[in-house]
GROMACS .gro file of C-alpha atoms in nm:
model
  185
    1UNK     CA    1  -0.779  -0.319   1.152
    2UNK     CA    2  -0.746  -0.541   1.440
    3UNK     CA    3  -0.360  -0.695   1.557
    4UNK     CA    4  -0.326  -1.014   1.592
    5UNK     CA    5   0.055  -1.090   1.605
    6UNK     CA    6   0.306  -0.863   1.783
    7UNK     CA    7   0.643  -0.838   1.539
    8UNK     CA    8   0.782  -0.978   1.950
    9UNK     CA    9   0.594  -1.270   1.911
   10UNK     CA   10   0.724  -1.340   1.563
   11UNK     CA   11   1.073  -1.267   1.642
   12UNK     CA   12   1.028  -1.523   1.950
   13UNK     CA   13   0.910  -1.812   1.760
   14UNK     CA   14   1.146  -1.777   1.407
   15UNK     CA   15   1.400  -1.879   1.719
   16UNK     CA   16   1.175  -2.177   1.792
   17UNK     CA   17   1.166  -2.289   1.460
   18UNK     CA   18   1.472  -2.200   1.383
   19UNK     CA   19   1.600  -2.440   1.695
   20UNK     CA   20   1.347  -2.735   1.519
   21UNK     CA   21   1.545  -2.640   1.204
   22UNK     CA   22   1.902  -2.636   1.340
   23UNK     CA   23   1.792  -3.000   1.491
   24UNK     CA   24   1.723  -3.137   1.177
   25UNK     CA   25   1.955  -3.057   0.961
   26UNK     CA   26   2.291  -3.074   1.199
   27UNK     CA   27   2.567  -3.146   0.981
   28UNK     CA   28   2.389  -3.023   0.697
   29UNK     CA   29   2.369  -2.713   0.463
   30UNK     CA   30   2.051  -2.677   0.351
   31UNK     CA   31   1.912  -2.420   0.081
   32UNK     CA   32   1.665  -2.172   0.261
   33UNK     CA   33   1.445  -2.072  -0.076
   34UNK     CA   34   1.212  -1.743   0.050
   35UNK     CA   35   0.895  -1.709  -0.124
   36UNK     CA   36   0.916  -1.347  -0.224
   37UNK     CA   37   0.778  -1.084  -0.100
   38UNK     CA   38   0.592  -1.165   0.163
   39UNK     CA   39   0.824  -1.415   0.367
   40UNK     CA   40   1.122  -1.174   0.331
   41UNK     CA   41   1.062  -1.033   0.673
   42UNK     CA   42   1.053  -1.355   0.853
   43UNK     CA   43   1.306  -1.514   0.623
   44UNK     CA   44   1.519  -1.245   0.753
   45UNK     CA   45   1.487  -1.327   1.114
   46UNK     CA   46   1.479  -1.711   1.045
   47UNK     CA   47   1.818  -1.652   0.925
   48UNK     CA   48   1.965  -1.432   1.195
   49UNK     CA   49   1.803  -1.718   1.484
   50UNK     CA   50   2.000  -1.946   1.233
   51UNK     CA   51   2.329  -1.790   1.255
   52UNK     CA   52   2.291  -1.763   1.623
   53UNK     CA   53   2.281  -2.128   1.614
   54UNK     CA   54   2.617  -2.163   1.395
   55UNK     CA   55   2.371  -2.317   1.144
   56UNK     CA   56   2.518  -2.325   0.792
   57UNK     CA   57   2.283  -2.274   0.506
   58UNK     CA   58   2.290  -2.097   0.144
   59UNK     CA   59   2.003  -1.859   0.018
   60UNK     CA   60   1.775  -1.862  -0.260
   61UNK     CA   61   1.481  -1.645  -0.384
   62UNK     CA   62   1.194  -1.691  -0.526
   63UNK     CA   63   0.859  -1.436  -0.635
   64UNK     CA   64   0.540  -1.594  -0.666
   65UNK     CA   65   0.230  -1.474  -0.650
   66UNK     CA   66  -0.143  -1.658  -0.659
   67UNK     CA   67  -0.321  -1.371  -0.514
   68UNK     CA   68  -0.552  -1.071  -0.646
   69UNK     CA   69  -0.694  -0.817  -0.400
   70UNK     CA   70  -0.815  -1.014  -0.123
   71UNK     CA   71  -0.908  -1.347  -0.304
   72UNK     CA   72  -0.650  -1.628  -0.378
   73UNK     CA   73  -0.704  -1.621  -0.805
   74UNK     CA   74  -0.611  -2.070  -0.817
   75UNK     CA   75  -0.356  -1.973  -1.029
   76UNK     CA   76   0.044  -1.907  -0.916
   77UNK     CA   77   0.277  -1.614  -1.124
   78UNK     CA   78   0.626  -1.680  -1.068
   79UNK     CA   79   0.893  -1.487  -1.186
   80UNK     CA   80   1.225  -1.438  -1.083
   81UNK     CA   81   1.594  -1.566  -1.163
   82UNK     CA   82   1.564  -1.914  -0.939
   83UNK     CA   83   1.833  -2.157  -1.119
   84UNK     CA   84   1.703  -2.463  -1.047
   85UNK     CA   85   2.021  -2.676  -1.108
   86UNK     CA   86   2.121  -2.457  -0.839
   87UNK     CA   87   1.921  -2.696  -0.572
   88UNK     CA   88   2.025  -3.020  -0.741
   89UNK     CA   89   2.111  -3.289  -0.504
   90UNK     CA   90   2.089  -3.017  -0.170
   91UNK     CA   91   1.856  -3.065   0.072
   92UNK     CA   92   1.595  -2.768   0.042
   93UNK     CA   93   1.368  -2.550   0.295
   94UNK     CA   94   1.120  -2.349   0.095
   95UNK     CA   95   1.010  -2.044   0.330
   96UNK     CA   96   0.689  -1.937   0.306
   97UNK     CA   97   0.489  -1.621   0.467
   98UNK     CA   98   0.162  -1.822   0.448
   99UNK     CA   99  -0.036  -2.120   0.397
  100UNK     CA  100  -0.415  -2.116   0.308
  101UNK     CA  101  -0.536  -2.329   0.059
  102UNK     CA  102  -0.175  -2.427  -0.043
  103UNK     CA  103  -0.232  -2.368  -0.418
  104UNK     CA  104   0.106  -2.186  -0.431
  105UNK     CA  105   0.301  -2.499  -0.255
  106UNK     CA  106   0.120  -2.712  -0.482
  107UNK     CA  107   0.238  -2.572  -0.800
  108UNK     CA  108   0.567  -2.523  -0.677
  109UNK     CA  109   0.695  -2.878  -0.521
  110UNK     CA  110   0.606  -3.055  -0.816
  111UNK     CA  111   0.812  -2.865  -1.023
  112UNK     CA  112   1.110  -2.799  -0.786
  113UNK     CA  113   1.088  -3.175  -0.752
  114UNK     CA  114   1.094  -3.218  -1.163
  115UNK     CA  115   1.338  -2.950  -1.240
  116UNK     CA  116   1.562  -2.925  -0.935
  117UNK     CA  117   1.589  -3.304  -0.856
  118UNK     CA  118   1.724  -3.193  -0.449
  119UNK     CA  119   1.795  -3.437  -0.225
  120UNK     CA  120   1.472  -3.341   0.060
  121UNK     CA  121   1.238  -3.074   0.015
  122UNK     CA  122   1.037  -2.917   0.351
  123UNK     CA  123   0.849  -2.623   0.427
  124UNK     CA  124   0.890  -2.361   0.705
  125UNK     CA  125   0.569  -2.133   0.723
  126UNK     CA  126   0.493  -1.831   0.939
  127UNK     CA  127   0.116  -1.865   0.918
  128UNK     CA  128  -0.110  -2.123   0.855
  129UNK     CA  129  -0.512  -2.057   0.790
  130UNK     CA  130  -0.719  -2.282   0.916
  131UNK     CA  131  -0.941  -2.364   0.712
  132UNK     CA  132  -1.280  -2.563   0.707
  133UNK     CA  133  -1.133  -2.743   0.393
  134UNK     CA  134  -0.762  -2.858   0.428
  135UNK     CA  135  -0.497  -2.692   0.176
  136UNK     CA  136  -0.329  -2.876  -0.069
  137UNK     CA  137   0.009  -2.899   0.124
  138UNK     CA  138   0.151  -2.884   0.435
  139UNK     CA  139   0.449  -2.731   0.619
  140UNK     CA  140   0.686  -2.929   0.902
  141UNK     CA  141   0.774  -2.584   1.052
  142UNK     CA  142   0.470  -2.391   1.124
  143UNK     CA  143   0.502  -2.053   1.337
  144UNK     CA  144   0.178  -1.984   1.376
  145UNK     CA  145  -0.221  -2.118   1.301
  146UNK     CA  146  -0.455  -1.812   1.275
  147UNK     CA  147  -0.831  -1.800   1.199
  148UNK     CA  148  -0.972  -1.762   0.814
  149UNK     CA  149  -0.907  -1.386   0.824
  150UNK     CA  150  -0.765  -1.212   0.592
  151UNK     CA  151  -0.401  -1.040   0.744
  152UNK     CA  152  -0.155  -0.759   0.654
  153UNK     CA  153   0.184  -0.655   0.822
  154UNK     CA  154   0.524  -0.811   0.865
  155UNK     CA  155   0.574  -0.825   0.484
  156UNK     CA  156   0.181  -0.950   0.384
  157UNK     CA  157  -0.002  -0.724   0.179
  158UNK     CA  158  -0.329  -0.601   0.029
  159UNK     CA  159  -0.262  -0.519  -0.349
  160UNK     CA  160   0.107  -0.468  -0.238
  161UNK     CA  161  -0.021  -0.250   0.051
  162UNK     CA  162   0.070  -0.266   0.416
  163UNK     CA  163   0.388  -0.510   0.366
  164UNK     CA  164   0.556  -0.204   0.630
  165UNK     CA  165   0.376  -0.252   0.933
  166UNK     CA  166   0.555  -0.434   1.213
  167UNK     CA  167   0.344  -0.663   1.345
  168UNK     CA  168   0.037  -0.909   1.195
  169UNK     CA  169  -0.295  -0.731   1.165
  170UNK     CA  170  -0.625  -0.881   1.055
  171UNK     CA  171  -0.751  -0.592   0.727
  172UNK     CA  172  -1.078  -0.395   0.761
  173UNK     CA  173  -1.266  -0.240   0.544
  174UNK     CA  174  -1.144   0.105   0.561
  175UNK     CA  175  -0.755  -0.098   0.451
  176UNK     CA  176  -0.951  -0.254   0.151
  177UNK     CA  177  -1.090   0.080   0.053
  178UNK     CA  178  -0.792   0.264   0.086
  179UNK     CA  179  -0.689   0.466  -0.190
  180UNK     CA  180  -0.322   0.487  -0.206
  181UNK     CA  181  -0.334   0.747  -0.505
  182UNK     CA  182  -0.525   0.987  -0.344
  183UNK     CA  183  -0.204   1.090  -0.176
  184UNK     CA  184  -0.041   1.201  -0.415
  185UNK     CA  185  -0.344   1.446  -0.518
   0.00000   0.00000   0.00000
């Protein structure tokens, strides 16, 4: 596995955004909706920059899923408790871990849209892929624009792997053919 994002680095630019953030919504209370799992760790730290900033907000969580192994499967799983009427009239900042082909985004705006009826609806992301076909939605709050490579760490996993390393790392092959049962042999 290679590194490609120090957990420093991260840290250092949740602040950024979370400076954007703070400038847009002065005044405001917006609903900060993580995308669980994998945002948790930068949702975290998005918060805390937040606070620093005297920003009010409330907290909401969400679990989706449209991956399998290594391979985005087109289709989004959500579960979770998210009470939509919850987000009703509120301006809302869904945060995300990443953005590739935006097929989870574009299953979920519609229907946060249809069901939740808020008053705004953004998206903060940590990572974007870039891609040689554009995804399906965009974020206003980006932290960061890596290359079409597939990444672990800082709460992203492999088949629910990895989410424990600090920092961003690109996968090999020896972390796709890791066997996590054989340790318990």
């Amino acid at each position: 596995s290679r590194l490609l994002i120090k957990r420093e680095e991260i840290i250092e630019r949740a602040t950024a955004l979370a400076k954007a953030i703070h400038n847009d919504y002065k005044g405001k209370r917006p609903v900060l909706l993580c995308v669980l799992k994998g945002a948790a760790s930068f949702y975290l730290h998005l918060l805390e920059a937040l606070q620093d900033l005297r920003q009010g907000f409330y907290t909401e969580f969400l679990r989706l899923s449209s991956y399998e192994g290594a391979e985005t499967s087109g289709t989004v799983k959500a579960r979770g408790g998210l009470h939509y009427q919850d987000l009703t009239g509120k301006d809302v900042l869904i945060v995300e871990d990443i953005i590739d082909t935006g097929t989870t985004l574009s299953h979920l705006l519609p229907v946060l849209k249809r069901e939740a009826n808020p008053k705004s609806v953004e998206v903060c992301t940590l990572l974007t892929k870039r891609l040689q076909t554009p995804a399906k939605c965009e974020a206003k709050y980006v932290g960061f624009s890596i290359p079409n490579q597939f990444v672990i760490g800082y709460g992203l996993d492999y088949n629910e792997l990895y989410r424990d390393l600090k920092d961003i790392w690109v996968i090999s092959q020896k972390g796709i053919d890791f066997d996590p049962h054989r340790l318990h042999g």
